[in-house]
Amino acid sequence: MKITIKQAKDYVGQVVTIGCWLDNKRSSGKIAFLQLRDGSGFMQGVVVKAEVSEEMFDLAKHITQETSLYVTGEIREDSRSKFGFEMGVQSVEVIAEAKDYPITPKEHGTEFLMDNRHLWLRSKRQHAIMKVRNELIRATYEFFNDNGFTKVDPPILTGSAPEGTTELFHTKYFDEDAFLSQSGQLYMEAAAMALGRVFSFGPTFRAEKSKTRRHLIEFWMIEPEMAFVQHAESLEIQEQYVSYIIQSALKNCELELDTLGRDTSKLELVTGEFPRITYDEAIELLHKLDFDDIQWGDDFGSPHETAIANHFDKPVFITEYPTAIKSFYMQPKPGRPEVVLCADLIAPEGYGEIIGGSERIHDADLMLERVKEHGLDPEAYSWYLDITKYGDVPHAGFGLGLERLVAYVTGVEHVRETIPFPRLLNRIYP
Ligand code: 4AD
Ligand code: MG
């Protein structure tokens, strides 16, 4: 019977075979402990000299790291390991030997590991991060499907720039100029007028010259857009969504979060209402915290966001930023047009902005004015301006950066470990 490591719990007392790789091993004269991994999980195989042939014990003792194997033996409970099960190995068959695997159990520098990202992914830590990432994606689809949203896929090759023109990746589209999408939002707004509540999940590109632990050049964004939903209701949907996926990860990735050493008590608090403070209040708070240089009208940097987030034990919404520092499509606050009905959701523990969202302008004249003010060509945006012409309604949406969320949930310091093959300022290999 061939099973995966994950299925071991259902086969206690039975003799089974797993296809796997050797992650690590320890051996003495009488016993060899094989750390096996098969993609579904990690499990120890125990080879006892007295229980197998001399040849088999000798083979087990000399298997090299990352050699692929079929291992056969009896599954038994193992209360000493977190996983809870191990295999009493009866026989080992080598599929393909691995020689001189470059990533050994000793410490390696980050650059070396990044150059070997295609192999580094096999490690227990990277495996755990990818499993948590997958769970957050799975729970995202579940949340939006359960709440009446339709998934819509916006294009990657586009002629529009929702988040400003300075960070665009240019490319040729035959004889025309085009960009790689920096956000699907404008298309999602059009889709919301067709399907009501929609969400997207796809890659986005920013030619940002930022080299921080929060910035990727290519990252994956979840972008919901909702017709007949305004600012306040959008914040409620955001807190429900973020709570749902974090609680799902806590429930379904217990082993992985333990592998990563994550303090999950902090994540358990992420339910119910999230605190909200206005940009004005945030500025006041920063002044109290001795950030004397920041003035009303300035955008926040990471140290500001971290200082604000440290005041709360849940993610916090900073709302109503100055109109001048936000995107062209954001709805001005009624009676106070110098601020917009927007919010950034700032994660605790220094992970920074994980969501940017807002209510959108639904007034044809104002939208056209804003497009022009921001130096965008109304001709190129004429399809987008059609939304305001044909039965526009109040609507709102937001974008969640998956890699920043994964960093926060896993407790990993840098977003480069939260995507399988990161694109960074100085890296497109492997
Ligand atoms: O705040 P941003 O730029 O908002 C938008 O793109 C909107 N059009 C979204 C919408 O309303 N539909 O980006 C949204 C999120 C940020 O909060 C952050 O989590 C992530 O995307 N993000 C990045 N993640 C990694 N690397 C980068 N360079 C990122 N830039 C933004
Ligand atoms: Mg933002």
Coordinates of C-alpha atoms and ligand atoms in Angstrom, one line a residue:
M1 CA 0.0 0.0 0.0
K2 CA 1.5 3.4 -1.1
I3 CA 0.5 6.3 1.2
T4 CA 1.7 9.8 1.8
I5 CA 3.2 11.0 5.1
K6 CA 0.1 13.1 5.8
Q7 CA -2.0 9.9 5.7
A8 CA 0.2 8.1 8.3
K9 CA -2.3 8.7 11.1
D10 CA -4.8 6.4 9.4
Y11 CA -2.4 3.5 9.0
V12 CA -1.1 2.9 12.5
G13 CA 0.0 -0.8 12.8
Q14 CA 0.0 -1.3 9.0
V15 CA 3.0 -1.9 6.7
V16 CA 3.0 0.8 4.0
T17 CA 5.3 2.3 1.4
I18 CA 6.0 6.0 1.0
G19 CA 7.8 7.8 -1.9
C20 CA 10.1 10.4 -0.3
W21 CA 13.4 12.1 -0.1
L22 CA 16.0 12.0 2.7
D23 CA 16.0 15.3 4.5
N24 CA 18.5 14.4 7.1
K25 CA 19.8 11.4 9.1
R26 CA 21.5 10.3 12.3
S27 CA 22.9 6.9 12.9
S28 CA 24.9 4.9 15.4
G29 CA 26.2 1.4 15.1
K30 CA 22.8 -0.1 15.9
I31 CA 20.2 2.3 14.7
A32 CA 19.6 4.8 11.9
F33 CA 17.1 7.7 12.1
L34 CA 16.0 8.8 8.7
Q35 CA 14.2 12.2 8.5
L36 CA 11.9 11.6 5.5
R37 CA 9.9 14.2 3.5
D38 CA 7.4 13.7 0.7
G39 CA 5.9 17.1 0.1
S40 CA 2.8 16.2 2.3
G41 CA 4.9 16.3 5.5
F42 CA 8.0 15.2 7.4
M43 CA 8.3 11.9 9.3
Q44 CA 11.1 9.9 11.0
G45 CA 11.9 6.4 9.7
V46 CA 13.8 4.2 12.2
V47 CA 16.0 1.4 10.9
V48 CA 17.2 -1.0 13.6
K49 CA 20.2 -3.1 12.7
A50 CA 18.9 -6.2 14.5
E51 CA 15.6 -6.0 12.5
V52 CA 16.9 -5.8 8.9
S53 CA 19.5 -7.5 6.8
E54 CA 23.1 -6.3 7.1
E55 CA 23.0 -5.0 3.5
M56 CA 19.8 -3.0 4.3
F57 CA 21.3 -1.4 7.4
D58 CA 24.4 -0.5 5.5
L59 CA 22.4 1.1 2.7
A60 CA 20.3 3.1 5.2
K61 CA 23.4 4.4 7.0
H62 CA 24.9 5.7 3.7
I63 CA 22.0 7.3 2.0
T64 CA 22.9 10.9 1.1
Q65 CA 20.8 14.0 1.7
E66 CA 18.0 14.5 -0.9
T67 CA 18.3 11.0 -2.4
S68 CA 14.8 9.9 -3.5
L69 CA 13.5 6.7 -2.0
Y70 CA 10.7 4.2 -1.6
V71 CA 10.6 3.3 2.1
T72 CA 8.5 0.5 3.4
G73 CA 7.7 -0.2 7.0
E74 CA 5.2 -0.2 9.8
I75 CA 3.5 3.1 10.9
R76 CA 3.5 3.6 14.7
E77 CA 2.6 6.3 17.1
D78 CA 5.5 8.5 18.3
S79 CA 4.5 10.7 21.2
R80 CA 8.0 12.4 21.2
S81 CA 7.5 14.1 17.9
K82 CA 5.0 16.9 17.1
F83 CA 3.9 15.0 14.1
G84 CA 3.0 12.0 16.3
F85 CA 3.9 9.1 14.0
E86 CA 7.0 7.4 12.7
M87 CA 7.9 4.4 10.6
G88 CA 9.7 1.2 11.7
V89 CA 11.6 0.7 8.5
Q90 CA 11.7 -2.7 6.9
S91 CA 13.2 -1.9 3.5
V92 CA 14.6 1.0 1.5
E93 CA 14.8 1.3 -2.2
V94 CA 16.8 4.1 -3.8
I95 CA 15.2 5.8 -6.8
A96 CA 17.9 8.3 -7.6
E97 CA 20.9 9.2 -5.6
A98 CA 21.6 12.9 -4.8
K99 CA 25.3 13.8 -4.6
D100 CA 26.7 16.8 -2.8
Y101 CA 23.4 18.6 -2.1
P102 CA 24.4 22.2 -1.7
I103 CA 22.1 23.1 1.3
T104 CA 23.5 21.1 4.2
P105 CA 22.1 21.2 7.8
K106 CA 24.7 23.9 8.7
E107 CA 23.9 27.6 8.5
H108 CA 24.0 29.3 5.1
G109 CA 23.9 33.0 4.2
T110 CA 20.8 34.5 2.7
E111 CA 22.3 35.3 -0.7
F112 CA 23.4 31.7 -1.0
L113 CA 20.0 30.4 -0.1
M114 CA 18.3 32.8 -2.5
D115 CA 20.6 31.7 -5.3
N116 CA 19.4 28.1 -4.5
R117 CA 15.8 29.1 -3.9
H118 CA 14.7 26.2 -6.2
L119 CA 16.3 23.8 -3.7
W120 CA 15.7 25.8 -0.5
L121 CA 12.0 25.4 -1.1
R122 CA 12.5 21.7 0.0
S123 CA 13.4 22.7 3.6
K124 CA 11.1 22.2 6.5
R125 CA 10.8 25.9 7.1
Q126 CA 10.0 26.8 3.5
H127 CA 7.6 23.9 3.2
A128 CA 5.7 25.3 6.3
I129 CA 5.6 28.8 4.8
M130 CA 4.2 27.6 1.5
K131 CA 1.6 25.5 3.3
V132 CA 0.4 28.5 5.2
R133 CA 0.3 30.6 2.0
N134 CA -1.8 27.9 0.4
E135 CA -4.2 27.8 3.3
L136 CA -4.7 31.6 3.2
I137 CA -5.5 31.3 -0.5
R138 CA -7.8 28.4 0.0
A139 CA -9.7 30.2 2.8
T140 CA -9.8 33.4 0.6
Y141 CA -11.7 31.5 -2.1
E142 CA -13.9 29.9 0.6
F143 CA -14.8 33.3 2.2
F144 CA -15.7 35.0 -1.0
N145 CA -17.5 32.1 -2.5
D146 CA -19.6 31.8 0.8
N147 CA -20.4 35.5 0.7
G148 CA -21.8 35.8 -2.8
F149 CA -18.7 37.1 -4.6
T150 CA -17.8 36.0 -8.2
K151 CA -14.1 35.5 -9.1
V152 CA -13.2 37.7 -12.0
D153 CA -9.7 37.7 -13.7
P154 CA -8.5 41.1 -14.8
P155 CA -5.8 41.3 -17.5
I156 CA -2.1 41.4 -16.8
L157 CA -1.2 43.3 -20.0
T158 CA -2.9 46.7 -19.7
G159 CA -2.9 50.3 -20.8
S160 CA -4.0 51.8 -17.5
A161 CA -2.2 52.8 -14.3
P162 CA -4.5 52.9 -11.2
E163 CA -1.7 53.5 -8.7
G164 CA 0.3 56.2 -10.4
T165 CA 2.6 56.1 -13.4
T166 CA 6.0 56.1 -11.7
E167 CA 6.2 52.4 -10.9
L168 CA 5.0 50.8 -14.1
F169 CA 6.7 48.1 -16.0
H170 CA 6.7 49.0 -19.6
T171 CA 6.4 46.5 -22.4
K172 CA 5.6 46.5 -26.1
Y173 CA 2.2 45.2 -27.1
F174 CA 3.1 44.6 -30.8
D175 CA 3.3 48.3 -32.0
E176 CA 1.7 49.8 -29.0
D177 CA 3.0 50.6 -25.5
A178 CA 1.6 48.6 -22.6
F179 CA 2.3 47.9 -18.9
L180 CA 2.2 44.9 -16.7
S181 CA -0.7 45.3 -14.3
Q182 CA 0.0 47.1 -11.0
S183 CA -3.6 46.4 -9.8
G184 CA -6.7 45.0 -11.4
Q185 CA -8.9 47.4 -9.7
L186 CA -10.2 49.5 -12.5
Y187 CA -11.3 46.3 -14.4
M188 CA -12.8 45.0 -11.2
E189 CA -14.9 48.1 -10.9
A190 CA -16.3 47.5 -14.4
A191 CA -16.8 43.8 -13.4
A192 CA -18.7 44.8 -10.2
M193 CA -21.2 46.7 -12.4
A194 CA -21.8 43.4 -14.2
L195 CA -21.6 40.9 -11.3
G196 CA -22.3 42.9 -8.1
R197 CA -19.6 41.5 -5.8
V198 CA -16.4 40.3 -7.4
F199 CA -12.9 39.4 -6.3
S200 CA -9.6 38.8 -8.2
F201 CA -6.5 37.0 -7.2
G202 CA -3.4 37.4 -9.4
P203 CA 0.1 38.7 -9.9
T204 CA 0.8 42.4 -9.9
F205 CA 4.0 44.3 -10.8
R206 CA 5.6 47.4 -9.4
A207 CA 8.9 48.7 -10.7
E208 CA 9.5 50.1 -7.2
K209 CA 13.1 50.9 -6.4
S210 CA 12.4 49.8 -2.8
K211 CA 14.7 47.3 -1.1
T212 CA 12.8 46.7 2.1
R213 CA 11.5 43.6 3.9
R214 CA 8.0 44.5 2.7
H215 CA 8.6 45.1 -1.0
L216 CA 8.5 42.7 -4.0
I217 CA 8.6 43.6 -7.6
E218 CA 6.1 40.9 -8.5
F219 CA 3.5 40.2 -5.8
W220 CA 0.1 38.6 -5.6
M221 CA -3.0 40.6 -4.7
I222 CA -6.5 39.8 -3.8
E223 CA -8.8 42.6 -5.0
P224 CA -12.5 42.5 -4.0
E225 CA -14.9 45.1 -5.4
M226 CA -18.5 45.6 -4.3
A227 CA -21.4 47.5 -5.8
F228 CA -23.7 49.3 -3.4
V229 CA -21.2 49.1 -0.6
Q230 CA -19.7 52.2 1.0
H231 CA -16.7 52.9 3.1
A232 CA -18.0 51.8 6.5
E233 CA -19.4 48.5 5.2
S234 CA -16.3 47.8 3.2
L235 CA -14.2 48.0 6.5
E236 CA -16.6 45.5 8.1
I237 CA -16.1 43.1 5.2
Q238 CA -12.4 43.5 5.4
E239 CA -12.2 42.7 9.1
Q240 CA -14.5 39.7 8.6
Y241 CA -12.3 38.5 5.7
V242 CA -9.0 38.9 7.4
S243 CA -10.3 37.3 10.7
Y244 CA -11.7 34.4 8.7
I245 CA -8.5 33.5 6.8
I246 CA -6.3 34.0 9.9
Q247 CA -8.5 31.8 12.0
S248 CA -8.5 29.2 9.2
A249 CA -4.7 29.2 9.2
L250 CA -4.6 28.7 12.9
K251 CA -7.0 25.8 12.7
N252 CA -5.5 24.1 9.6
C253 CA -1.8 24.9 9.9
E254 CA -1.1 24.1 13.6
L255 CA 2.0 22.0 12.8
E256 CA 3.4 24.4 10.2
L257 CA 3.1 27.4 12.6
D258 CA 4.7 25.3 15.3
T259 CA 7.6 24.5 12.9
L260 CA 8.0 28.2 12.3
G261 CA 8.0 29.0 16.0
R262 CA 5.1 31.4 15.5
D263 CA 3.6 32.9 18.7
T264 CA 0.0 32.1 17.8
S265 CA -1.6 33.7 20.8
K266 CA -1.2 37.0 19.0
L267 CA -3.1 35.7 16.0
E268 CA -5.9 34.3 18.1
L269 CA -6.8 37.9 19.0
V270 CA -7.6 38.6 15.3
T271 CA -11.4 38.3 15.4
G272 CA -14.3 40.7 15.7
E273 CA -14.0 44.4 15.2
F274 CA -10.6 46.0 14.4
P275 CA -9.7 49.3 15.8
R276 CA -10.0 52.4 13.5
I277 CA -8.2 55.7 13.8
T278 CA -8.3 58.6 11.4
Y279 CA -5.2 60.0 9.7
D280 CA -5.7 63.1 11.8
E281 CA -5.6 61.1 15.0
A282 CA -2.7 59.1 13.7
I283 CA -0.7 62.3 13.2
E284 CA -1.6 63.4 16.8
L285 CA -0.5 60.0 18.1
L286 CA 2.8 60.3 16.3
H287 CA 3.5 63.7 17.7
K288 CA 2.9 62.3 21.2
L289 CA 5.4 59.6 20.4
D290 CA 8.0 62.2 19.5
F291 CA 7.9 61.9 15.7
D292 CA 8.3 65.6 15.5
D293 CA 9.2 65.8 11.8
I294 CA 5.9 64.4 10.4
Q295 CA 3.3 66.9 9.4
W296 CA -0.3 66.8 8.3
G297 CA -0.2 65.9 4.5
D298 CA 2.8 63.6 4.7
D299 CA 2.6 60.0 3.9
F300 CA 3.6 57.5 6.6
G301 CA 6.8 55.5 6.4
S302 CA 7.4 52.1 8.0
P303 CA 8.5 53.5 11.3
H304 CA 5.3 55.5 11.6
E305 CA 3.1 52.6 10.7
T306 CA 4.9 50.4 13.2
A307 CA 4.6 52.9 16.0
I308 CA 0.9 53.3 15.3
A309 CA 0.4 49.5 15.1
N310 CA 2.2 49.0 18.4
H311 CA -0.7 50.7 20.1
F312 CA -3.1 47.9 19.2
D313 CA -3.1 44.1 19.5
K314 CA -5.1 43.6 16.3
P315 CA -4.6 45.0 12.8
V316 CA -5.7 48.7 12.8
F317 CA -7.4 50.7 10.1
I318 CA -6.0 54.1 9.5
T319 CA -8.8 56.0 7.7
E320 CA -9.4 59.3 5.8
Y321 CA -5.9 60.1 4.4
P322 CA -5.3 63.4 2.7
T323 CA -6.7 63.4 -0.8
A324 CA -3.4 64.8 -2.2
I325 CA -1.4 61.6 -1.3
K326 CA -3.9 59.0 -2.4
S327 CA -5.0 57.6 -5.8
F328 CA -7.2 59.5 -8.2
Y329 CA -10.3 57.3 -7.9
M330 CA -11.0 57.8 -4.2
Q331 CA -14.2 59.3 -3.0
P332 CA -13.7 62.6 -1.1
K333 CA -15.3 62.8 2.3
P334 CA -18.6 64.7 2.1
G335 CA -18.1 68.2 3.6
R336 CA -14.4 67.7 3.8
P337 CA -12.9 67.1 0.4
E338 CA -9.3 67.4 1.5
V339 CA -9.5 63.8 2.8
V340 CA -10.8 60.7 1.1
L341 CA -13.0 57.8 2.3
C342 CA -10.1 55.3 2.4
A343 CA -8.3 53.0 4.8
D344 CA -5.0 51.2 5.0
L345 CA -5.0 48.1 7.3
I346 CA -1.8 48.0 9.3
A347 CA -0.8 44.6 10.7
P348 CA 0.7 44.4 14.2
E349 CA 4.3 43.5 15.0
G350 CA 5.8 45.7 12.4
Y351 CA 4.4 43.9 9.3
G352 CA 3.0 47.1 7.9
E353 CA 0.2 47.8 5.5
I354 CA -1.5 44.6 4.4
I355 CA -4.6 46.2 2.8
G356 CA -5.2 49.4 0.9
G357 CA -8.8 50.2 0.0
S358 CA -11.4 52.9 -0.5
E359 CA -14.8 54.0 -1.6
R360 CA -14.7 55.0 -5.3
I361 CA -15.8 58.2 -6.9
H362 CA -19.2 57.7 -8.6
D363 CA -19.7 61.1 -10.1
A364 CA -18.9 61.5 -13.8
D365 CA -17.7 65.2 -13.6
L366 CA -15.5 64.7 -10.6
M367 CA -13.9 61.5 -12.0
L368 CA -13.0 63.2 -15.3
E369 CA -11.5 66.1 -13.4
R370 CA -9.4 63.7 -11.2
V371 CA -8.2 61.8 -14.2
K372 CA -7.0 65.0 -15.8
E373 CA -5.5 66.4 -12.6
H374 CA -3.4 63.2 -12.3
G375 CA -2.1 63.6 -15.8
L376 CA -3.9 60.6 -17.1
D377 CA -5.2 60.6 -20.7
P378 CA -9.0 60.6 -20.7
E379 CA -8.9 58.9 -24.1
A380 CA -7.1 55.9 -22.7
Y381 CA -9.4 55.8 -19.7
S382 CA -12.6 56.3 -21.7
W383 CA -13.8 52.7 -21.0
Y384 CA -13.3 53.3 -17.2
L385 CA -15.1 56.7 -17.4
D386 CA -18.0 54.8 -19.0
I387 CA -18.7 53.3 -15.5
T388 CA -19.6 56.8 -14.3
K389 CA -21.8 57.4 -17.3
Y390 CA -24.1 54.4 -17.3
G391 CA -25.8 53.9 -14.0
D392 CA -22.9 54.3 -11.6
V393 CA -23.5 53.4 -8.0
P394 CA -21.7 53.8 -4.7
H395 CA -19.0 51.1 -4.6
A396 CA -15.9 50.2 -2.7
G397 CA -13.1 47.8 -2.8
F398 CA -9.7 46.9 -1.5
G399 CA -6.5 45.1 -2.3
L400 CA -4.7 42.7 0.1
G401 CA -1.0 41.9 -0.6
L402 CA -0.7 38.2 -0.1
E403 CA 3.0 38.0 0.7
R404 CA 2.8 40.7 3.4
L405 CA -0.1 38.7 5.0
V406 CA 1.8 35.5 4.8
A407 CA 4.8 37.2 6.5
Y408 CA 2.6 38.4 9.2
V409 CA 0.8 35.1 9.8
T410 CA 4.0 33.0 9.7
G411 CA 6.1 35.5 11.6
V412 CA 8.7 35.5 8.9
E413 CA 10.8 38.6 8.8
H414 CA 11.1 39.3 5.0
V415 CA 8.6 38.9 2.2
R416 CA 11.2 37.1 0.0
E417 CA 10.5 33.9 1.9
T418 CA 6.7 34.2 1.4
I419 CA 6.5 33.7 -2.4
P420 CA 8.0 30.6 -4.1
F421 CA 10.3 32.5 -6.5
P422 CA 10.6 36.1 -5.4
R423 CA 11.3 38.9 -7.8
L424 CA 13.4 41.5 -6.0
L425 CA 15.1 44.7 -6.9
N426 CA 18.4 42.9 -7.7
R427 CA 17.1 39.4 -8.4
I428 CA 15.3 37.5 -11.2
Y429 CA 17.2 34.2 -10.6
P430 CA 16.1 31.5 -10.2
Ligands
4AD1 O1 -2.2 50.0 -1.5 P1 -2.1 49.5 -2.9 O2 -1.1 50.1 -3.8 O3 -3.6 49.5 -3.5 C1 -4.0 49.1 -4.7 O4 -3.3 48.7 -5.6 C2 -5.5 49.3 -4.9 N1 -5.7 49.5 -6.3 C3 -6.2 48.1 -4.4 C4 -7.7 48.1 -4.5 O5 -8.3 49.0 -3.9 N2 -8.2 47.3 -5.3 O6 -1.7 47.9 -2.8 C5 -2.5 47.0 -2.1 C6 -1.7 46.1 -1.2 C7 -0.9 46.8 -0.1 O7 -1.6 47.1 1.0 C8 0.2 45.8 0.2 O8 -0.3 44.8 1.0 C9 0.4 45.2 -1.2 O9 -0.7 45.4 -2.0 N3 1.6 45.7 -1.9 C10 2.8 45.1 -2.0 N4 3.2 43.9 -1.5 C11 4.5 43.6 -1.8 N5 5.3 44.3 -2.5 C12 5.0 45.5 -3.0 N6 5.8 46.2 -3.7 C13 3.6 46.0 -2.7 N7 2.9 47.1 -3.1 C14 1.7 46.9 -2.5
MG2 MG -1.3 51.4 -0.3

